[in-house]
């Protein structure tokens, strides 16, 4: 059962990484959920619950760029949000934008109000971070 | 006709006229609205076409041809109807030249003219099928399906001015000036174009320059403790418990290892494509 769960999780991640427009490739039900969450955010952009709900469904759909946009908007409210930076670090890692992922993860770790449960995942991702620009020189 | 009947008729007429006015108003608003201000710091200003300057607040609609400017400590984050987001840094000025979007086909056009400052564009639905165009005094950029950051400086006594373009994520970012086009296909690379010159070859963004650009696009730490706590709680709930998060991160690492980063680009090498004025002479060379 545990193996099945891991497989499904991995499959979800893999599918999300490869799709050029994941929203159009999502199930009709998920597309409806995504569109409804997006419209709600457009009509109530200052509502944190609504913004978070959109970020969550965008991530679930594989629209990591959409989720990035939502989280980035929160950093205008306050730059010292280590959990938001961890989320952004994870999302940019999923997008294989490693230089940017590293910036956000290091920013999270440098936060004076770093929560204990943010440190471990941030450090784990940083340890596995490919050196993007240099590794591309083939 | 009794007085009470006349009063009812007048009331009905007033309601009908009011409804019509409201209907017209909402239609005009719907036609003009191309996006909304999602987040701000201090007092970014928008000037809609034919309108007066107004301070952008969270929830303020933005329109096509609107000029948006920020002072030294202002920032704005806009979200467009197709899901594209545009973050405008301090001391910046730009115009939304064109926004056309058909939600049924999820296709359209977006063009922005940036005269100075720092900007980040995160492509939405439009960028999946069309190129978003960003024009500055020194270059024209095209972004296809991705995220890019631009820094635009104006000529001064100590600086010739120019545009720095960084591809953060995506398939490609083209930079054109003086009849030459450079194409970035690798995230983390940048192209610099001096005013009146041609774009240089894509190079790895100078150490710290991407971080510095991104740092200008976040706000000061000025939110109330209650707001910060609310955001942290909501994000913590999105992230899930530590065990789930750990499993998710392990899965992401495995997934990215299984699919090398070169699969997201059109080439397996650091490609620099120089396009002379005659496209038939296009040549590619490794940097």
Coordinates of C-alpha atoms in Angstrom, one line a residue:
Chain A
X1 CA 0.0 0.0 0.0
X2 CA 2.9 2.3 0.9
X3 CA 4.6 1.5 -2.4
X4 CA 1.4 2.2 -4.3
X5 CA 1.1 5.6 -2.6
X6 CA 4.7 6.5 -3.4
X7 CA 4.2 5.4 -7.0
X8 CA 1.0 7.5 -7.4
X9 CA 2.8 10.5 -5.8
X10 CA 5.7 10.1 -8.2
X11 CA 3.4 9.6 -11.2
X12 CA 1.6 12.8 -10.3
X13 CA 4.9 14.7 -10.1
X14 CA 6.2 13.3 -13.4
X15 CA 3.0 14.1 -15.2
X16 CA 3.0 17.6 -13.8
X17 CA 6.6 18.3 -14.9
X18 CA 6.2 17.4 -18.6
X19 CA 2.9 19.1 -19.6
X20 CA 3.3 22.3 -21.6
X21 CA -0.2 23.5 -20.5
X22 CA -1.2 21.2 -17.7
X23 CA -4.5 22.9 -17.2
X24 CA -5.8 21.8 -20.6
X25 CA -4.5 18.3 -19.9
X26 CA -6.2 18.1 -16.5
X27 CA -9.5 16.2 -16.0
X28 CA -12.6 18.2 -16.7
X29 CA -13.4 18.1 -13.0
X30 CA -10.0 19.5 -12.0
X31 CA -10.2 22.1 -14.8
X32 CA -13.5 23.3 -13.4
X33 CA -12.0 23.5 -9.9
X34 CA -9.0 25.4 -11.3
X35 CA -11.1 27.8 -13.2
X36 CA -13.4 28.5 -10.3
X37 CA -10.5 29.1 -8.0
X38 CA -8.9 31.5 -10.5
X39 CA -12.1 33.4 -11.0
X40 CA -12.6 33.7 -7.3
X41 CA -9.0 35.1 -7.0
X42 CA -9.6 37.6 -9.7
X43 CA -12.7 38.9 -7.9
X44 CA -11.3 38.8 -4.5
X45 CA -7.5 39.2 -4.9
X46 CA -6.8 40.4 -1.4
X47 CA -8.4 37.4 0.3
X48 CA -5.6 35.2 1.6
X49 CA -7.8 32.1 1.8
X50 CA -8.8 32.6 -1.8
X51 CA -5.3 33.1 -3.0
X52 CA -4.1 30.1 -1.1
X53 CA -6.9 28.0 -2.5
X54 CA -5.9 29.0 -6.0
X55 CA -2.2 28.3 -5.3
X56 CA -3.2 24.8 -4.0
X57 CA -5.3 23.8 -6.9
X58 CA -2.8 25.3 -9.4
X59 CA -0.1 23.1 -7.8
X60 CA -2.4 20.1 -7.9
X61 CA -3.1 20.7 -11.6
X62 CA 0.6 21.0 -12.4
X63 CA 0.3 24.8 -13.2
X64 CA 3.4 25.6 -11.2
X65 CA 3.7 29.0 -12.9
X66 CA 0.2 29.9 -11.7
X67 CA 1.1 28.8 -8.1
X68 CA 4.4 30.7 -8.3
X69 CA 2.5 33.9 -9.3
X70 CA 0.1 33.5 -6.3
X71 CA 2.9 32.9 -3.8
X72 CA 5.1 35.7 -5.2
X73 CA 2.2 38.1 -4.6
X74 CA 2.4 37.3 -0.9
X75 CA 6.0 38.4 -0.8
X76 CA 4.9 41.9 -1.6
X77 CA 2.8 41.8 1.6
X78 CA 5.9 40.8 3.6
X79 CA 9.3 39.7 2.4
X80 CA 10.0 37.7 5.6
X81 CA 7.8 34.7 5.0
X82 CA 10.0 31.6 5.2
X83 CA 7.2 29.1 4.4
X84 CA 6.2 31.1 1.3
X85 CA 9.9 31.0 0.3
X86 CA 10.0 27.3 0.9
X87 CA 6.9 26.8 -1.3
X88 CA 8.5 28.9 -4.0
X89 CA 11.8 27.0 -3.7
X90 CA 9.9 23.7 -4.2
X91 CA 7.9 25.1 -7.1
X92 CA 11.0 26.5 -8.9
X93 CA 12.7 23.1 -8.3
X94 CA 9.8 21.4 -9.9
X95 CA 10.1 23.8 -12.9
X96 CA 13.8 22.9 -13.0
X97 CA 14.7 26.5 -12.4
X98 CA 17.4 25.6 -10.0
X99 CA 19.2 28.9 -9.7
X100 CA 15.9 30.6 -8.6
X101 CA 15.0 27.6 -6.4
X102 CA 18.3 28.0 -4.6
X103 CA 17.7 31.7 -4.0
X104 CA 14.4 31.1 -2.3
X105 CA 15.5 28.2 -0.2
X106 CA 18.5 30.0 1.0
X107 CA 16.3 33.0 1.7
X108 CA 14.0 30.8 3.8
X109 CA 16.9 29.4 5.7
X110 CA 18.3 32.9 6.4
X111 CA 15.0 34.0 7.8
X112 CA 15.2 35.3 11.4
X113 CA 11.9 33.6 12.1
X114 CA 12.7 30.3 10.5
X115 CA 10.2 27.6 11.7
X116 CA 11.8 24.3 12.6
X117 CA 9.7 22.3 10.1
X118 CA 10.9 24.5 7.2
X119 CA 14.6 23.9 7.8
X120 CA 14.8 20.2 7.0
X121 CA 12.9 20.2 3.7
X122 CA 14.8 23.3 2.5
X123 CA 18.2 21.8 3.4
X124 CA 17.2 18.5 1.7
X125 CA 16.3 20.2 -1.5
X126 CA 19.4 22.4 -1.4
X127 CA 21.6 19.3 -0.9
X128 CA 20.1 17.7 -4.1
X129 CA 20.2 20.9 -6.1
X130 CA 21.9 20.4 -9.5
X131 CA 24.2 23.3 -10.5
X132 CA 21.9 24.3 -13.4
X133 CA 23.8 26.8 -15.4
X134 CA 27.2 25.1 -15.1
X135 CA 25.8 21.6 -15.8
X136 CA 24.3 22.9 -19.0
X137 CA 27.7 23.7 -20.5
X138 CA 28.2 20.4 -22.5
Chain B
X1 CA -54.9 56.7 -11.6
X2 CA -54.6 56.8 -7.8
X3 CA -51.6 58.5 -6.1
X4 CA -50.4 55.1 -4.8
X5 CA -50.4 53.7 -8.4
X6 CA -48.4 56.7 -9.7
X7 CA -45.9 56.2 -6.9
X8 CA -45.6 52.5 -7.7
X9 CA -45.0 53.3 -11.4
X10 CA -42.4 55.9 -10.6
X11 CA -40.7 53.6 -8.3
X12 CA -40.7 50.8 -11.0
X13 CA -39.4 53.3 -13.6
X14 CA -36.6 54.4 -11.3
X15 CA -35.7 50.7 -10.6
X16 CA -35.6 50.0 -14.4
X17 CA -33.5 53.0 -15.2
X18 CA -31.2 52.2 -12.3
X19 CA -30.8 48.6 -13.5
X20 CA -30.1 49.7 -17.0
X21 CA -27.5 52.2 -15.8
X22 CA -25.9 49.5 -13.6
X23 CA -26.0 47.0 -16.5
X24 CA -24.3 49.4 -18.8
X25 CA -21.7 50.3 -16.1
X26 CA -20.9 46.7 -15.5
X27 CA -20.6 45.9 -19.2
X28 CA -18.2 48.8 -19.7
X29 CA -16.2 47.7 -16.7
X30 CA -16.1 44.2 -17.9
X31 CA -14.9 45.3 -21.4
X32 CA -12.2 47.5 -19.9
X33 CA -10.9 45.2 -17.4
X34 CA -7.9 43.1 -18.4
X35 CA -6.7 42.2 -15.0
X36 CA -6.6 43.2 -11.4
X37 CA -4.1 44.5 -8.8
X38 CA -3.4 41.6 -6.6
X39 CA -0.8 43.0 -4.2
X40 CA 0.9 46.3 -3.6
X41 CA 3.5 48.1 -1.6
X42 CA 2.8 51.7 -0.8
X43 CA 1.3 53.7 -3.7
X44 CA 1.9 52.5 -7.2
X45 CA 0.0 54.7 -9.7
X46 CA -2.1 53.7 -12.7
X47 CA -3.3 56.0 -15.4
X48 CA -6.0 54.4 -17.6
X49 CA -6.4 55.7 -21.1
X50 CA -8.3 59.0 -21.0
X51 CA -8.5 58.8 -17.3
X52 CA -6.7 60.4 -14.4
X53 CA -3.9 59.1 -12.2
X54 CA -5.2 56.8 -9.5
X55 CA -3.4 54.9 -6.8
X56 CA -3.6 51.2 -7.4
X57 CA -5.1 49.3 -4.4
X58 CA -5.6 45.6 -4.0
X59 CA -8.6 44.8 -6.2
X60 CA -8.2 47.8 -8.5
X61 CA -8.9 46.8 -12.1
X62 CA -6.3 47.5 -14.7
X63 CA -7.1 48.3 -18.4
X64 CA -5.4 48.0 -21.7
X65 CA -3.1 51.0 -22.5
X66 CA -2.9 51.8 -18.8
X67 CA 0.4 53.4 -17.7
X68 CA 1.7 52.1 -14.4
X69 CA 4.5 53.8 -12.5
X70 CA 6.1 53.3 -9.1
X71 CA 8.2 55.5 -6.9
X72 CA 11.3 54.4 -5.1
X73 CA 9.5 52.3 -2.5
X74 CA 6.4 51.2 -4.4
X75 CA 5.7 47.8 -6.0
X76 CA 2.7 46.3 -7.7
X77 CA 1.7 42.8 -8.6
X78 CA -1.0 42.4 -11.3
X79 CA -2.8 39.3 -12.4
X80 CA -4.3 39.3 -15.9
X81 CA -7.5 37.5 -17.1
X82 CA -5.4 34.7 -18.7
X83 CA -3.4 34.1 -15.5
X84 CA -0.3 35.9 -16.5
X85 CA 1.2 37.9 -13.6
X86 CA 3.3 41.0 -13.8
X87 CA 5.3 42.3 -10.9
X88 CA 6.5 45.9 -11.1
X89 CA 9.5 46.9 -9.0
X90 CA 10.4 50.3 -7.5
X91 CA 11.1 53.4 -9.7
X92 CA 9.5 51.7 -12.7
X93 CA 7.3 52.8 -15.5
X94 CA 5.4 50.7 -18.1
X95 CA 2.4 50.6 -20.3
X96 CA 0.2 47.6 -21.0
X97 CA 0.2 48.1 -24.8
X98 CA -2.0 45.2 -25.8
X99 CA -4.1 42.6 -24.1
X100 CA -6.5 40.4 -26.0
X101 CA -7.8 37.2 -24.6
X102 CA -10.4 34.7 -25.6
X103 CA -11.2 32.5 -22.5
X104 CA -12.9 30.0 -24.8
X105 CA -9.9 29.2 -26.9
X106 CA -7.5 30.4 -24.1
X107 CA -5.5 32.3 -26.8
X108 CA -4.6 35.9 -27.1
X109 CA -1.9 38.5 -27.2
X110 CA -0.1 40.5 -24.6
X111 CA 2.4 43.3 -25.2
X112 CA 4.1 45.5 -22.6
X113 CA 6.2 48.6 -23.1
X114 CA 8.6 49.1 -20.2
X115 CA 10.6 52.4 -20.1
X116 CA 12.5 51.9 -16.8
X117 CA 12.7 49.8 -13.7
X118 CA 12.5 46.1 -12.9
X119 CA 9.8 43.7 -13.9
X120 CA 8.9 40.0 -13.7
X121 CA 6.5 38.3 -16.1
X122 CA 5.0 34.9 -15.3
X123 CA 3.3 33.6 -18.4
X124 CA -0.3 32.5 -18.2
X125 CA -2.5 30.8 -20.8
X126 CA -1.6 33.3 -23.6
X127 CA 2.1 32.4 -23.4
X128 CA 1.4 28.7 -24.0
X129 CA 0.4 29.5 -27.6
X130 CA 1.7 33.0 -28.3
X131 CA 4.8 35.0 -27.5
X132 CA 4.4 37.8 -24.9
X133 CA 6.2 40.9 -26.2
X134 CA 8.1 43.3 -24.0
X135 CA 9.5 46.4 -25.6
X136 CA 12.0 48.7 -23.9
X137 CA 14.0 51.7 -25.2
X138 CA 16.9 49.4 -26.1
X139 CA 15.4 46.0 -27.0
X140 CA 12.4 43.9 -27.8
X141 CA 11.9 40.7 -25.9
X142 CA 9.7 37.7 -26.7
X143 CA 8.7 35.2 -24.0
X144 CA 7.2 31.9 -24.7
X145 CA 5.7 29.8 -21.9
X146 CA 7.8 30.9 -19.1
X147 CA 9.1 33.3 -16.4
X148 CA 11.5 36.2 -17.1
X149 CA 12.9 39.2 -15.2
X150 CA 13.9 42.5 -16.9
X151 CA 15.9 45.4 -15.7
X152 CA 15.6 48.6 -17.8
X153 CA 17.9 51.6 -17.1
X154 CA 17.7 54.9 -18.8
X155 CA 20.8 56.7 -20.1
X156 CA 22.4 59.0 -17.6
X157 CA 25.8 60.9 -17.1
X158 CA 27.3 57.7 -15.7
X159 CA 25.4 54.9 -17.5
X160 CA 24.6 54.4 -21.1
X161 CA 21.4 52.6 -20.1
X162 CA 20.1 49.4 -21.5
X163 CA 18.1 46.3 -20.8
X164 CA 19.1 43.1 -18.9
X165 CA 16.9 40.1 -19.6
X166 CA 17.0 37.0 -17.5
X167 CA 15.2 33.7 -18.3
X168 CA 14.0 32.3 -15.0
X169 CA 12.0 29.4 -16.5
X170 CA 10.6 28.4 -19.9
X171 CA 11.3 27.4 -23.4
X172 CA 12.9 30.5 -24.7
X173 CA 13.4 34.2 -24.3
X174 CA 14.4 36.2 -27.4
X175 CA 16.1 39.6 -27.3
X176 CA 16.2 41.7 -30.4
X177 CA 17.9 45.0 -31.1
X178 CA 19.7 46.6 -34.0
X179 CA 18.7 43.7 -36.4
X180 CA 20.2 41.0 -34.1
X181 CA 18.3 38.5 -32.1
X182 CA 19.7 36.4 -29.2
X183 CA 17.8 33.5 -27.9
X184 CA 18.2 32.2 -24.3
X185 CA 17.0 28.6 -23.9
X186 CA 18.6 27.9 -20.5
X187 CA 17.1 29.3 -17.3
X188 CA 19.5 31.4 -15.3
X189 CA 21.1 32.9 -18.4
X190 CA 20.8 36.6 -19.2
X191 CA 21.3 38.9 -22.2
X192 CA 22.4 42.5 -21.9
X193 CA 21.5 45.1 -24.5
X194 CA 23.0 48.6 -24.3
X195 CA 20.9 51.5 -25.5
X196 CA 21.5 51.9 -29.2
X197 CA 23.5 48.7 -29.4
X198 CA 22.8 45.0 -30.1
X199 CA 22.2 42.3 -27.6
X200 CA 25.2 40.4 -26.3
X201 CA 25.5 36.7 -26.2
X202 CA 23.6 34.9 -23.4
X203 CA 25.8 34.5 -20.4
X204 CA 25.3 33.0 -16.9
X205 CA 23.7 35.8 -14.9
X206 CA 26.3 37.6 -12.9
X207 CA 26.7 36.1 -9.5
X208 CA 24.0 37.7 -7.3
X209 CA 22.3 39.6 -10.1
X210 CA 19.3 37.3 -10.3
X211 CA 19.0 37.4 -6.5
X212 CA 19.3 41.1 -6.5
X213 CA 16.6 41.5 -9.2
X214 CA 14.3 39.2 -7.3
X215 CA 15.0 41.0 -4.1
X216 CA 13.7 44.3 -5.6
X217 CA 10.4 42.5 -6.4
X218 CA 9.5 41.7 -2.9
X219 CA 8.1 44.1 -0.3
X220 CA 9.6 45.3 2.9
X221 CA 8.8 43.4 6.1
X222 CA 6.0 45.7 7.1
X223 CA 2.9 43.5 7.4
X224 CA 1.3 43.2 10.8
X225 CA 2.1 40.2 13.0
X226 CA -1.4 38.9 12.5
X227 CA -1.2 39.0 8.7
X228 CA 2.2 37.3 8.7
X229 CA 0.8 34.6 11.1
X230 CA -2.3 34.1 8.9
X231 CA -0.2 33.6 5.8
X232 CA 2.2 31.3 7.5
X233 CA -0.6 29.2 8.8
X234 CA -2.3 29.0 5.4
X235 CA 0.9 28.0 3.7
X236 CA 1.8 25.5 6.4
X237 CA -1.6 23.8 5.7
X238 CA -0.8 23.8 1.9
X239 CA 2.6 22.3 2.6
X240 CA 1.1 19.5 4.7
X241 CA 2.6 17.7 7.7
X242 CA 6.3 17.1 7.8
X243 CA 6.0 13.4 6.8
X244 CA 3.9 14.2 3.7
X245 CA 6.2 17.1 2.8
X246 CA 9.3 14.9 3.2
X247 CA 7.7 12.2 0.9
X248 CA 6.7 14.9 -1.6
X249 CA 10.2 16.4 -1.7
X250 CA 11.8 13.0 -2.2
X251 CA 9.4 12.3 -5.1
X252 CA 10.2 15.6 -6.7
X253 CA 13.9 15.0 -6.4
X254 CA 13.5 11.5 -8.0
X255 CA 11.3 13.0 -10.7
X256 CA 13.7 15.7 -11.7
X257 CA 16.6 13.2 -11.6
X258 CA 14.7 10.9 -13.9
X259 CA 14.0 13.7 -16.4
X260 CA 17.1 15.7 -17.0
X261 CA 16.7 19.4 -17.2
X262 CA 17.7 19.4 -20.9
X263 CA 14.2 18.0 -21.7
X264 CA 12.6 21.4 -21.0
X265 CA 14.7 23.2 -23.6
X266 CA 14.9 22.9 -27.4
X267 CA 18.6 22.0 -27.3
X268 CA 20.9 19.9 -25.3
X269 CA 23.7 22.4 -25.4
X270 CA 24.0 26.0 -24.3
X271 CA 22.8 27.4 -27.6
X272 CA 23.4 30.9 -28.7
X273 CA 21.4 31.6 -31.8
X274 CA 22.5 34.7 -33.7
X275 CA 19.9 35.9 -36.2
X276 CA 21.2 38.5 -38.6
X277 CA 18.9 40.7 -40.5
X278 CA 18.5 38.1 -43.2
X279 CA 16.9 35.2 -41.4
X280 CA 18.3 32.8 -44.0
X281 CA 21.7 33.4 -42.6
X282 CA 20.7 32.2 -39.1
X283 CA 23.5 30.3 -37.5
X284 CA 23.9 28.5 -34.1
X285 CA 27.1 28.3 -32.2
X286 CA 28.0 26.9 -28.8
X287 CA 29.0 29.6 -26.3

